[in-house]
Amino acid sequence: MPRLSLRFAGFPVYPLAHIPARKQALIAAGVDVIDLGAGDADLPPPPRAVAALQAAAEVPAMQRYGFAMGHGPYRDAIAAWMQTRFGQPFDPRTEVVPLLGSKEGLAHVASAYLGPGDIAILPDPAYQAYIGGTLLSDATPYVYPLRPRTNFLVDVDEIPGDVLARTRVLYLNYPNNPTAAIAPRDYLERVVQVCRDRDILLVYDNAYSEMGFDGYVPPSIFEIDGAREVAIEFHSLSKTYNMTGWRCGWAVANPAIASALTRIKSFTDTGQYMGIQAAGVAAIESWAEFVPRNLAVFAERRDAAVAAFHASGFSCETPRATMYLWIPLPEGIPSAAFAERLREEQGVVVMPGSGFGAGGEGFFRVSFIQPGDRIAEAARRAGVVLAEMVKARDAMVAAGHP
Ligand code: MLT
């Protein structure tokens, strides 16, 4: 029997990994499943993107390897959009890295900058690609708990000096998954300053940059002076254009950082299908007409979700960005047990906070990715499970069990 590596033995199980199989089994058993788990909307991509993919499928040259260079117009569209949207110029050939979704880039970039003995600072809870990349690089994660006390920000000034001295990479993600927090500009300035002072690579996951509500427009990290020296920023078509399954994203950074990621990737993939990159061009070019309308649907769903979960006995804030509610659970109700009961007894899929790291305990995440009436029904069922669990907890306490 081949022996697994020591590294693998300590490798966590991806929190969403078991959900599709459980969902399928529940549906096969006749359960009316409402899936508010992954950030994976039921809405369609831009029609121009679909048409571009269909057209590309007929073009022989598009069926060949993309390699790292990929489809030139995709690089050009990315650079043009970064300029229009954030006022930030990038050289399409040397400062743009096409990705098979931002996730692989977020994980792969770690191995260019981390090795044994190095530290990566990770928010906790967080998108699990960050810890995945860190552990695969044999580096040490330093997890910083995201709690209401710091408005779910990683306060870099609280990190001990001996940790900062060994830190090579800091992962940040605002608007934040899963907490839906946003970062003020002076906070981002402080982070960039610390990274410059300490030569730390700032890996800035900006997958939710186009999901700001109520007039909030999330910035690029490159709007902060000095960020060009230390940052790499990741973007994705997944959330902005309802194209999760297409696996298409990009990173932007100065040529040295961009080429380091490209070099790592040249050993692990040979580029996204160029037909999908052509669809990416069409999606990006439809930004002005598509994104505001799509966002209006999410805003409606957000409001429906907040109202429904409040009505079912939960308290949560109205997020100003992302597609998530980050909902606190009462003391003594473990998030994994709550999510499991909600799924298995009521057919509602949500993400337990602990699935994003120990720092997420005490919360669960709802993705507002379905119509308001379905979210309302999910909230009603969640209220049933919550009431039962609170009752059971109170009975235990009354019986003298902690
Ligand atoms: C999420 O739902 O947080 C992610 O977008 C899905 C994933 O894990 O890739």
Short mmCIF file of N, CA, C and O and ligand atoms in Angstrom, two decimals, residues 14 16 37-40 103 127-128 177 208 239 244 247 324 351 356 365 367, ligand 1:
data_model
loop_
_atom_site.label_atom_id
_atom_site.label_comp_id
_atom_site.label_asym_id
_atom_site.label_seq_id
_atom_site.Cartn_x
_atom_site.Cartn_y
_atom_site.Cartn_z
N TYR A 14 -11.41 19.61 3.03
CA TYR A 14 -12.02 20.85 2.55
C TYR A 14 -13.48 20.92 3.04
O TYR A 14 -14.24 19.97 2.87
N LEU A 16 -16.27 22.14 2.13
CA LEU A 16 -17.43 21.94 1.25
C LEU A 16 -17.42 20.57 0.59
O LEU A 16 -18.37 20.20 -0.10
N GLY A 37 -25.37 27.11 0.69
CA GLY A 37 -24.02 26.81 1.17
C GLY A 37 -22.94 27.57 0.43
O GLY A 37 -22.53 28.66 0.84
N ALA A 38 -22.48 27.02 -0.68
CA ALA A 38 -21.39 27.67 -1.42
C ALA A 38 -21.87 29.01 -2.00
O ALA A 38 -23.06 29.21 -2.21
N GLY A 39 -20.92 29.88 -2.26
CA GLY A 39 -21.25 31.17 -2.90
C GLY A 39 -21.39 30.96 -4.38
O GLY A 39 -20.52 31.36 -5.17
N ASP A 40 -22.50 30.36 -4.77
CA ASP A 40 -22.65 29.81 -6.12
C ASP A 40 -24.08 30.12 -6.60
O ASP A 40 -24.98 29.30 -6.44
N LYS A 103 -8.98 30.79 -7.13
CA LYS A 103 -8.60 29.87 -6.05
C LYS A 103 -7.22 29.24 -6.25
O LYS A 103 -6.39 29.21 -5.34
N TYR A 127 -11.40 31.89 3.52
CA TYR A 127 -11.44 31.03 2.34
C TYR A 127 -10.28 30.03 2.48
O TYR A 127 -9.13 30.43 2.74
N GLN A 128 -10.57 28.77 2.32
CA GLN A 128 -9.60 27.75 2.70
C GLN A 128 -8.44 27.57 1.70
O GLN A 128 -7.50 26.83 1.97
N ASN A 177 -15.01 37.14 2.73
CA ASN A 177 -15.70 35.86 2.82
C ASN A 177 -15.07 35.12 4.00
O ASN A 177 -13.85 34.95 4.01
N TYR A 208 -14.72 39.79 -4.36
CA TYR A 208 -16.05 40.39 -4.15
C TYR A 208 -16.04 41.89 -4.42
O TYR A 208 -16.93 42.61 -3.98
N LYS A 239 -18.12 35.39 -9.06
CA LYS A 239 -19.20 36.05 -8.32
C LYS A 239 -19.75 37.22 -9.13
O LYS A 239 -20.95 37.45 -9.16
N THR A 244 -19.27 30.78 -11.71
CA THR A 244 -18.45 29.98 -10.79
C THR A 244 -17.83 28.75 -11.45
O THR A 244 -16.66 28.46 -11.28
N ARG A 247 -14.48 28.58 -13.99
CA ARG A 247 -13.11 28.63 -13.47
C ARG A 247 -12.25 29.62 -14.26
O ARG A 247 -11.36 29.24 -15.02
N TYR A 324 -23.07 37.13 1.31
CA TYR A 324 -23.16 36.32 2.52
C TYR A 324 -23.76 37.07 3.71
O TYR A 324 -23.50 38.26 3.89
N MET A 351 -23.27 27.02 5.65
CA MET A 351 -21.90 26.67 6.04
C MET A 351 -21.68 26.97 7.52
O MET A 351 -21.90 28.10 7.95
N PHE A 356 -14.72 27.33 8.23
CA PHE A 356 -13.77 28.31 7.69
C PHE A 356 -12.60 28.51 8.64
O PHE A 356 -11.83 29.46 8.50
N ARG A 365 -22.73 30.71 7.98
CA ARG A 365 -22.81 31.56 6.80
C ARG A 365 -23.95 31.14 5.90
O ARG A 365 -24.12 29.96 5.61
N SER A 367 -25.46 31.98 2.09
CA SER A 367 -25.24 32.65 0.80
C SER A 367 -26.61 33.03 0.25
O SER A 367 -27.46 32.16 0.11
C1 MLT B 1 -17.33 29.75 -1.10
O1 MLT B 1 -18.50 29.42 -1.14
O2 MLT B 1 -16.81 30.30 -0.12
C2 MLT B 1 -16.43 29.48 -2.26
O3 MLT B 1 -16.62 30.43 -3.21
C3 MLT B 1 -16.58 28.11 -2.81
C4 MLT B 1 -15.25 27.42 -2.79
O4 MLT B 1 -14.90 26.86 -1.77
O5 MLT B 1 -14.52 27.46 -3.77
#
